[in-house]
Coordinates of C-alpha atoms in Angstrom, one line a residue:
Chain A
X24 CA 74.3 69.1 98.9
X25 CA 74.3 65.3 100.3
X26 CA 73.9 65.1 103.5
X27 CA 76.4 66.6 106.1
X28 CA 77.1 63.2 108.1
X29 CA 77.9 61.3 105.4
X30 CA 80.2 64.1 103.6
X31 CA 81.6 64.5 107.1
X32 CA 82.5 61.0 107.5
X33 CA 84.0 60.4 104.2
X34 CA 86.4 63.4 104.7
X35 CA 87.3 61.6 107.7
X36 CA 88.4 58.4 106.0
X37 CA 90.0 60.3 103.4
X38 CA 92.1 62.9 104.8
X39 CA 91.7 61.6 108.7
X40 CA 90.8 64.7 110.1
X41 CA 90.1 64.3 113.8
X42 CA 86.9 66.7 113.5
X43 CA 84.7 68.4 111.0
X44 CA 83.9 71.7 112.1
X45 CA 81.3 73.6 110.8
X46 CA 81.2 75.1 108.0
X47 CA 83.9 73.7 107.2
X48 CA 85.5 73.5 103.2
X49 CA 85.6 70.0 101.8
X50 CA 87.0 69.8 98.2
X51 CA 84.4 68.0 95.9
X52 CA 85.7 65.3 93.7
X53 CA 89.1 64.5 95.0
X54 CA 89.4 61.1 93.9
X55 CA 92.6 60.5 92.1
X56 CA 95.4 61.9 94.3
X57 CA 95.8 59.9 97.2
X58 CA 96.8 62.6 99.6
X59 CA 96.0 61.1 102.9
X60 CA 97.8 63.7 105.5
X61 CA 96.4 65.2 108.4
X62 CA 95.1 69.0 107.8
X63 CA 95.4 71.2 110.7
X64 CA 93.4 74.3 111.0
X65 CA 96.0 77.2 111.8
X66 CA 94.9 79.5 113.8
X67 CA 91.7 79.2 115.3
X68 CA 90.8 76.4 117.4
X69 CA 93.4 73.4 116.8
X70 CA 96.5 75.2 117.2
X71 CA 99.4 72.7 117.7
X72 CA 102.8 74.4 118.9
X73 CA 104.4 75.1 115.9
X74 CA 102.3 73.5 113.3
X75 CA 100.3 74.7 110.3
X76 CA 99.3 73.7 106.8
X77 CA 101.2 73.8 103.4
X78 CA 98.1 73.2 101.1
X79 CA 96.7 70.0 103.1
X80 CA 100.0 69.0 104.3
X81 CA 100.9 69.3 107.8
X82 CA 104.5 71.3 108.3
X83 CA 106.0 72.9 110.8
X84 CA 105.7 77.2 110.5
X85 CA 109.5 77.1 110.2
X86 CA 109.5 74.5 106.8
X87 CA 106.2 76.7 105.7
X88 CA 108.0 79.9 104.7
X89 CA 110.4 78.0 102.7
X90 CA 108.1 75.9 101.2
X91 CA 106.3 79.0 100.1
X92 CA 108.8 81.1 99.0
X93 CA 110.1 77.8 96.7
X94 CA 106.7 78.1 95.0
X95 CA 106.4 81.5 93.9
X96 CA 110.4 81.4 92.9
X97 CA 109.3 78.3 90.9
X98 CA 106.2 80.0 89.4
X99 CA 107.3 83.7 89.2
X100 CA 108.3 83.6 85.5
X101 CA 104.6 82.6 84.1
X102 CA 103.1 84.0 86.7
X103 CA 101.0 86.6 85.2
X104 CA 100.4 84.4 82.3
X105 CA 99.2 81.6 85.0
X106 CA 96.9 84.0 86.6
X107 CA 95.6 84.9 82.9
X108 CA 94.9 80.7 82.3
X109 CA 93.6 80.1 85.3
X110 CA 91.1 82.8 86.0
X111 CA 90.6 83.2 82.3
X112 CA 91.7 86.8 82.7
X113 CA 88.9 87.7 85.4
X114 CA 91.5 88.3 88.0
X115 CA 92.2 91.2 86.0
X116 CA 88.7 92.4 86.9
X117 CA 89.0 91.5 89.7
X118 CA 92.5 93.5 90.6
X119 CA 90.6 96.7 88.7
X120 CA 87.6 96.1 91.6
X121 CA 89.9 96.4 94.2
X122 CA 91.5 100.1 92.8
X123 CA 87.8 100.9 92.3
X124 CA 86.9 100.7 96.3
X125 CA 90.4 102.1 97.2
X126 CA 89.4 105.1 95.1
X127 CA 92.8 107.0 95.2
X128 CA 93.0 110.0 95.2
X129 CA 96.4 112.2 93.5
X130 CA 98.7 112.4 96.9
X131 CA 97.8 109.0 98.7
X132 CA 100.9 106.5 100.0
X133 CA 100.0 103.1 99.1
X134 CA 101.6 100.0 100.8
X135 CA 101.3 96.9 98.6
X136 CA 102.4 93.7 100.4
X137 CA 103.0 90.7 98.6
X138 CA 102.5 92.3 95.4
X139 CA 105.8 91.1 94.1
X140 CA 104.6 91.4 90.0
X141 CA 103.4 95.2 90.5
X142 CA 100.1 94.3 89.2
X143 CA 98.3 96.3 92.1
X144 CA 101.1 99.1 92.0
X145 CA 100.7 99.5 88.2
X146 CA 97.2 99.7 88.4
X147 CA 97.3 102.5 91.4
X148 CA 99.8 104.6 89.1
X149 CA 97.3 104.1 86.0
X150 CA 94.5 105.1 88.2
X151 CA 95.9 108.4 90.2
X152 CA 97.7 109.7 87.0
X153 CA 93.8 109.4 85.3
X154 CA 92.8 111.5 88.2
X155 CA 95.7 114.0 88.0
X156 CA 95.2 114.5 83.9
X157 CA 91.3 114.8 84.7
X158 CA 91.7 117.8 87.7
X159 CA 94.3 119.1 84.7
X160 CA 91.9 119.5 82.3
X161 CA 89.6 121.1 84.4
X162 CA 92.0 123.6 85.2
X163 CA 92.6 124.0 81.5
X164 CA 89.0 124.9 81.3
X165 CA 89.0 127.5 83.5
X166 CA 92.5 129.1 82.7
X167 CA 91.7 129.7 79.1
X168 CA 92.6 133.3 79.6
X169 CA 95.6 133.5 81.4
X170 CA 98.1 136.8 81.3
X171 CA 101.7 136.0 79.8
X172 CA 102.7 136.1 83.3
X173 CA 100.8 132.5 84.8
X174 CA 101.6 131.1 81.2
X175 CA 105.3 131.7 81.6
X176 CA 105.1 130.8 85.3
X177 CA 103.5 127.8 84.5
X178 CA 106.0 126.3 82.2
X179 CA 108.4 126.7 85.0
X180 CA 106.0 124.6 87.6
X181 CA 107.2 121.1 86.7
X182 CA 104.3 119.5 88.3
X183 CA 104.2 116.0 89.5
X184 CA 102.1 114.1 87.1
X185 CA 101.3 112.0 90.0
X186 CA 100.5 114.8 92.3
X187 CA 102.5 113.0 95.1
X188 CA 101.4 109.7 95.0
X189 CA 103.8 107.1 96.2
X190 CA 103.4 103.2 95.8
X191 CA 106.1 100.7 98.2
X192 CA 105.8 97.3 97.0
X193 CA 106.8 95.0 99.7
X194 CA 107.5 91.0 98.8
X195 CA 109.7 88.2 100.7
X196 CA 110.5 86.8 97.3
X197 CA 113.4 87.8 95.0
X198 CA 111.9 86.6 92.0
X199 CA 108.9 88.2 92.0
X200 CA 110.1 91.5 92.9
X201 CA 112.3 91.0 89.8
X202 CA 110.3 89.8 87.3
X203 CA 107.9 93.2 88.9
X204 CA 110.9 95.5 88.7
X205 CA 111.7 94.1 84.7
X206 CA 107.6 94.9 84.2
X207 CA 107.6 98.5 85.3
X208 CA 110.7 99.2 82.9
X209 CA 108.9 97.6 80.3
X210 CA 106.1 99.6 80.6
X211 CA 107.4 102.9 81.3
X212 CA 106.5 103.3 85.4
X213 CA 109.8 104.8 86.7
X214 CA 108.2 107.8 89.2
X215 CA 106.7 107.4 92.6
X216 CA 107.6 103.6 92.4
X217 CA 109.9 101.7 95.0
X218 CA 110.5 98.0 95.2
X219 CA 111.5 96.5 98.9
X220 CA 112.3 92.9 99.9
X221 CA 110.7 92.2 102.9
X222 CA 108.5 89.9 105.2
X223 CA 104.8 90.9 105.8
X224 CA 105.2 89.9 109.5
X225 CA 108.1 91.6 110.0
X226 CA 107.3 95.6 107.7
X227 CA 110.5 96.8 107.8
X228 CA 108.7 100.1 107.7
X229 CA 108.1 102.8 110.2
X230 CA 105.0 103.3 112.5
X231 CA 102.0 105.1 110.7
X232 CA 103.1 106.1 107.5
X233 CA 100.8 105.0 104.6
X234 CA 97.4 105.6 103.9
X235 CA 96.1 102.2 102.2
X236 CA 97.5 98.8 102.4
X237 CA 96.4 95.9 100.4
X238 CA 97.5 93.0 99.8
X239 CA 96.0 91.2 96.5
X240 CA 96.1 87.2 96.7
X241 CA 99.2 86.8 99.3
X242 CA 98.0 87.1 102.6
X243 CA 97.0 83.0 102.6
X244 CA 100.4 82.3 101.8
X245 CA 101.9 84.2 105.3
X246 CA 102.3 81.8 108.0
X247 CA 100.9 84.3 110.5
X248 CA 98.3 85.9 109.2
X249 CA 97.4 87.8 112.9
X250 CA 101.2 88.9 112.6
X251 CA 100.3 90.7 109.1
X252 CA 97.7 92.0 110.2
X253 CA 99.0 93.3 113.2
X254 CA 102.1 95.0 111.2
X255 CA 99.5 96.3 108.6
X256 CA 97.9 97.9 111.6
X257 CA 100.8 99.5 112.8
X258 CA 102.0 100.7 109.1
X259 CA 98.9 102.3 108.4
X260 CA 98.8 106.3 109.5
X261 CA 95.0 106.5 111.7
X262 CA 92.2 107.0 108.8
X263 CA 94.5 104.9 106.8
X264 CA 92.7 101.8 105.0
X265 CA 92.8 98.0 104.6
X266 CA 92.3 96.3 101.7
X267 CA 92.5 92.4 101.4
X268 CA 91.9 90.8 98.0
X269 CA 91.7 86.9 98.6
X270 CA 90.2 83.4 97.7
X271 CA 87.9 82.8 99.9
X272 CA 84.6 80.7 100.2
X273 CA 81.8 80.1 97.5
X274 CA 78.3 80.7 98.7
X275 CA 76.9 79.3 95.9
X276 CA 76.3 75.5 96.2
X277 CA 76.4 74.9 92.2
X278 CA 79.2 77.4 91.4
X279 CA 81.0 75.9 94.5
X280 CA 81.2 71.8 92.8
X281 CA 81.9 73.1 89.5
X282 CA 84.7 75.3 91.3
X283 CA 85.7 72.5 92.6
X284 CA 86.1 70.3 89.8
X285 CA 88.4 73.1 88.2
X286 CA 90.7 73.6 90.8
X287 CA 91.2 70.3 91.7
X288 CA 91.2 68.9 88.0
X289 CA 91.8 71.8 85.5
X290 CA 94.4 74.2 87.0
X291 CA 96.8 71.6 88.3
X292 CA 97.1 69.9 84.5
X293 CA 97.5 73.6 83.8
X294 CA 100.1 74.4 85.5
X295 CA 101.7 71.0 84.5
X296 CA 101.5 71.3 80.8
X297 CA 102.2 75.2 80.8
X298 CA 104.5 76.0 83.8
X299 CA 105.9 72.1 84.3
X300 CA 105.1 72.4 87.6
X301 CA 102.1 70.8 89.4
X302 CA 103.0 70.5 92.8
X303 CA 103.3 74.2 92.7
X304 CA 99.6 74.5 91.4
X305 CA 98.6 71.8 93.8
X306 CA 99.5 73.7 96.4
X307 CA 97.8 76.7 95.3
X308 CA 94.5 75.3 94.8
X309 CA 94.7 73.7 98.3
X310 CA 95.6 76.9 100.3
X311 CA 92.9 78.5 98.8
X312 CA 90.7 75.5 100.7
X313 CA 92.8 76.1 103.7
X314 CA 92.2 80.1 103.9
X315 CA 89.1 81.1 106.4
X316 CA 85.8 81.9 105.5
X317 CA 85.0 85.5 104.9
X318 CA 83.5 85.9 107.8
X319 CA 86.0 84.3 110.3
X320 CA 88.9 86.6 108.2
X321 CA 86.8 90.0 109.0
X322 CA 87.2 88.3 112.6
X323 CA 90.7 88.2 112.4
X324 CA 91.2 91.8 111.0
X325 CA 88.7 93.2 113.5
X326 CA 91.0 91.2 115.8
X327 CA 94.4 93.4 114.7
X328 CA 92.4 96.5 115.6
X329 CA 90.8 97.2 112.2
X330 CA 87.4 98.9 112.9
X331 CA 84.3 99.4 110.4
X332 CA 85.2 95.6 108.6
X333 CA 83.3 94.9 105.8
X334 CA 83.6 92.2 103.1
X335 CA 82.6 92.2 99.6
X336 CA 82.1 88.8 97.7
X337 CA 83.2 89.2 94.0
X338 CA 82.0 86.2 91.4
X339 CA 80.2 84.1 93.8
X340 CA 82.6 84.0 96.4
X341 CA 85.1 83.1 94.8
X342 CA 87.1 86.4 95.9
X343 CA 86.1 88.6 98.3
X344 CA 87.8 92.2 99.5
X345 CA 88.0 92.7 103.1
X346 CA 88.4 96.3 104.0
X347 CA 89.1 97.9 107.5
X348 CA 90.2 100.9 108.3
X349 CA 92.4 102.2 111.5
X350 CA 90.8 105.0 113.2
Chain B
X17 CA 125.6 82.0 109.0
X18 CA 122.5 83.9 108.7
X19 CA 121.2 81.4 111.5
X20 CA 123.4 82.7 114.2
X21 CA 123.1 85.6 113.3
X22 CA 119.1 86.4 113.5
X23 CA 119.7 84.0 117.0
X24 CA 122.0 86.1 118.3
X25 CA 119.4 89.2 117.1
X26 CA 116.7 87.5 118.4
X27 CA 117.8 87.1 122.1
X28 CA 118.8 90.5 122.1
X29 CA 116.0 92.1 120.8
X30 CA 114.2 89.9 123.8
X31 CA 114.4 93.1 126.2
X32 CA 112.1 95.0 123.9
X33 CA 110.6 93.2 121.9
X34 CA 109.0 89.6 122.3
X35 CA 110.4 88.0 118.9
X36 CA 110.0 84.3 118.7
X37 CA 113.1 82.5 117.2
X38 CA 110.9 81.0 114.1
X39 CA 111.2 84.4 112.4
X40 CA 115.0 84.0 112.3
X41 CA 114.8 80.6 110.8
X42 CA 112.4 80.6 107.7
X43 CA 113.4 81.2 104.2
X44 CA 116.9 80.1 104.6
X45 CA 117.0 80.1 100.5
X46 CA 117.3 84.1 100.2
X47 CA 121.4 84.3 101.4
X48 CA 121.9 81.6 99.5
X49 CA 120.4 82.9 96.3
X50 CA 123.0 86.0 95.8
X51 CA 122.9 85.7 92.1
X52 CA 125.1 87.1 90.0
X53 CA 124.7 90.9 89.2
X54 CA 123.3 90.3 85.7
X55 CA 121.4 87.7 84.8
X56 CA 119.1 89.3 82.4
X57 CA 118.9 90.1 78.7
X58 CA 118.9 93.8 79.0
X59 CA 120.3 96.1 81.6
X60 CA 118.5 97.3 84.4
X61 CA 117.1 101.0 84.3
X62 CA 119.4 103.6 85.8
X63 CA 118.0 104.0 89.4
X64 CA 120.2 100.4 90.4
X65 CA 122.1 103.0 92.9
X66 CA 119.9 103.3 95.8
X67 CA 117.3 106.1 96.3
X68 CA 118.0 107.8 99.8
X69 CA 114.2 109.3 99.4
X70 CA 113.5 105.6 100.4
X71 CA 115.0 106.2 103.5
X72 CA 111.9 108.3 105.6
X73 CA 110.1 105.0 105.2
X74 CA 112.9 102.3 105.9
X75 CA 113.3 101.1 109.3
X76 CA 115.1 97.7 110.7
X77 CA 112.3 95.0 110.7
X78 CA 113.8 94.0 113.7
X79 CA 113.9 97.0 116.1
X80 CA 111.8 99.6 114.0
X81 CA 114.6 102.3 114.5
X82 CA 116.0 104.1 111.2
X83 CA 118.5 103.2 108.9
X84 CA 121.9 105.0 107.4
X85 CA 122.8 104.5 104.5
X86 CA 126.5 103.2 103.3
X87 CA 127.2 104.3 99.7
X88 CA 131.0 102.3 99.7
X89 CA 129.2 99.1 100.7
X90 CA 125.8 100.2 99.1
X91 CA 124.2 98.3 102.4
X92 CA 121.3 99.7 105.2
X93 CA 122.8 100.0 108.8
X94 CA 121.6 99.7 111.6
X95 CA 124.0 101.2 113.9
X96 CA 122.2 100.3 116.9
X97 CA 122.7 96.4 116.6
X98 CA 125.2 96.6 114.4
X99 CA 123.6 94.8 111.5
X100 CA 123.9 95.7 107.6
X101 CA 120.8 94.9 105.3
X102 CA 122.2 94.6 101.3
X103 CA 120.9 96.4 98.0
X104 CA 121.1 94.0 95.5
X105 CA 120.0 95.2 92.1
X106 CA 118.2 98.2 93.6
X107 CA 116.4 96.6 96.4
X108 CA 116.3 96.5 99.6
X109 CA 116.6 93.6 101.7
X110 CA 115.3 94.1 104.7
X111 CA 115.3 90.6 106.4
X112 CA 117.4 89.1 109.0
X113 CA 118.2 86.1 107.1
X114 CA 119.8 88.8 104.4
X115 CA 121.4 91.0 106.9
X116 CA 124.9 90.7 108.1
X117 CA 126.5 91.6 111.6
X118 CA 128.9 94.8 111.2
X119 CA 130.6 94.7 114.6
X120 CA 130.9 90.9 114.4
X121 CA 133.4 91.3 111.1
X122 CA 135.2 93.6 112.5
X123 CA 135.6 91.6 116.1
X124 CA 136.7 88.6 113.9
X125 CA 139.3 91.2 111.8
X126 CA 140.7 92.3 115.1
X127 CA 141.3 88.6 116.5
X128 CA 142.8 88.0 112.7
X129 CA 145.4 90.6 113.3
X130 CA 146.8 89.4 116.6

């Protein structure tokens, strides 16, 4: 990488930030939008009163919620086929990695905030009905000589075919919870499914009641992230888990300019010729830039009370799972 | 008058909880997008009433105590505070800028009638 000096400096004419901290995330080849606002770091050290960043934009925390719930009402119709064009269908992978280290099993109360298009919640029913059809066929194994009695007893057992599992989808957007609700009819999830409107800083949901809680690319988009996590805390019954699926920082200098270079140049066009809307995209890329480093994030969640934190970096860096749990 | 509404919450709620007033004031789009019943294609899968199983899990976002349940109105209320969250299309709205004041309606029904 050039030298830090003269990078630092040039970010300061370009964007007039008043300091460079370390380690701090400076886009790469921003040359052709003239965005010259002021970016203010949320929550840690430069904390104005009442401001924080929309993308780079300064606004105030009251315009940010709006602002953000007018993007995802704008993009929630080609959402998932967004995702699929901009990620080139890895985010797919990477939403399977995150089920992976939740490991689920048949009985377990999942919170998913933010997940307005279901594509966590369909994946958790997928996964803990896999379970429940495995542990049935080992019964099968070892009931192949039942007496007429435990057949007949059996048929009357209507068993659960997802042994109990429950998944509460939580999103402060109408239109994603829709097009999510339209998904899950289209596909056939009716059981152990429940769709809430609601803010992540304010869970309209009692004191320990679910077991996991993620929260799959949404968390940068809350205006108080310590308030999430603080309510995700409180949600989560003690032994209960937290799982955060997120942008975050590239570790890898190479992977990091040509990431650049796409996000700033690719998935804006993208979303212009496919979704007719760039600002939205714009916006997107640059809260990713605006969203702490992996480390300073596992701060903030051991922060809420979160104990045993631990990140995982998936594709360079690119995403990275958080995971705490509330003992 | 959503705004007034969460205000009035707000201050009330001061007592036990601390709850800054920039909740109250974000998303002001949601009471304004009511849309109309249905906009899509098909209809919507059966379970569009309410499912009271929901209910153990519910609470007011606002004062964390539980909800009841109005069938006539098909709305969450919090007797407590006197506020009503709406189920539109089968979901819950549990925010303040969705919610409406119960005892407020009524107070204004009253003065109506003299």
């Amino acid at each position: 990488m050039a030298a830090p000096r003269i990078w630092g400096l040039w970010s300061f004419c370009c964007r007039g930030w008043s300091r460079v901290l370390p380690g701090c995330r400076l886009p790469g080849l921003r040359s052709s939008w003239p965005r010259g606002p002021l970016g203010a770091r949320p929550l840690s050290q430069e904390k104005r009163a009442t401001e924080t960043h929309f993308g780079f934009e300064t606004v105030s925390e009251e315009e940010k919620g709006g602002k953000v719930y007018q993007v995802f009402e704008s993009v929630a119709k080609k959402y998932d086929m967004m995702n699929d064009m901009m990620s080139l269908g890895i985010h797919r992978i990477w939403k399977d990695l995150l089920l992976w280290k939740m490991r689920p099993f048949p009985g377990t109360q999942l919170l998913d905030v933010a997940g307005g298009t279901g594509d966590i919640a369909f994946r958790f029913l997928n996964y803990v009905q896999a379970q429940h059809q495995r542990k049935e066929k080992r019964q099968l194994r070892a009931q192949q000589n039942l007496s007429w009695e435990e057949i007949a007893k059996k048929y009357q057992n209507e068993e659960d075919s997802l042994g109990g599992s429950h998944v509460m989808v939580c999103d402060i957007n109408k239109e994603m919870l829709k097009i999510g609700k339209q998904k899950a009819h289209a596909q056939g999830y009716k059981a152990g499914l429940a769709w809430v409107l609601g803010d992540a800083e304010e869970l309209p949901f009692d004191d320990d009641k679910f077991d996991v809680y993620t929260i799959a690319f949404g968390i940068r988009n809350v205006t108080h992230i310590d308030r999430a996590l603080q309510e995700a805390h409180r949600v989560l019954k003690p032994g209960g888990r937290f799982l955060c699926l997120e942008f975050s920082q590239v570790n890898n200098p190479l992977v990091s300019r040509l990431y650049d270079v796409y996000s700033f140049q690719v998935i804006p066009v993208l979303g212009e010729v496919i979704a007719g809307d760039w600002k939205s995209y714009q916006y997107l890329v640059e809260s990713i830039r605006q969203f702490p480093s992996q480390e300073e994030f596992k701060e903030m969640i051991e922060d809420a009370g979160f104990q045993k934190v631990t990140y995982e970096n998936l594709t360079s860096g690119i995403v990275a799972i958080h995971s705490g749990f509330k003992l | 008058m959503p705004r007034g509404v969460c205000g009035r919450l707000a201050s009330a709620l001061r007592g036990t909880r601390a709850q800054p007033p920039a909740v109250a004031q974000r998303c002001v789009h949601l009471s304004v997008s009511r849309p109309s019943p249905d906009q899509s294609e098909r209809t919507r899968k059966p379970p569009r009433a309410f499912d009271p199983a929901l209910l153990e899990f519910l609470v007011c976002p606002l004062s964390k105590k539980p909800l009841r349940y109005e069938a006539s109105t098909n709305e969450l209320i919090n007797e407590e505070l006197g506020i009503a969250y709406p189920i539109i299309d089968g979901i819950p709205h549990m925010i303040p800028q969705a919610a409406r004041m119960t005892r407020q309606n009524k107070q204004q029904e009253e003065m109506e009638q003299q």
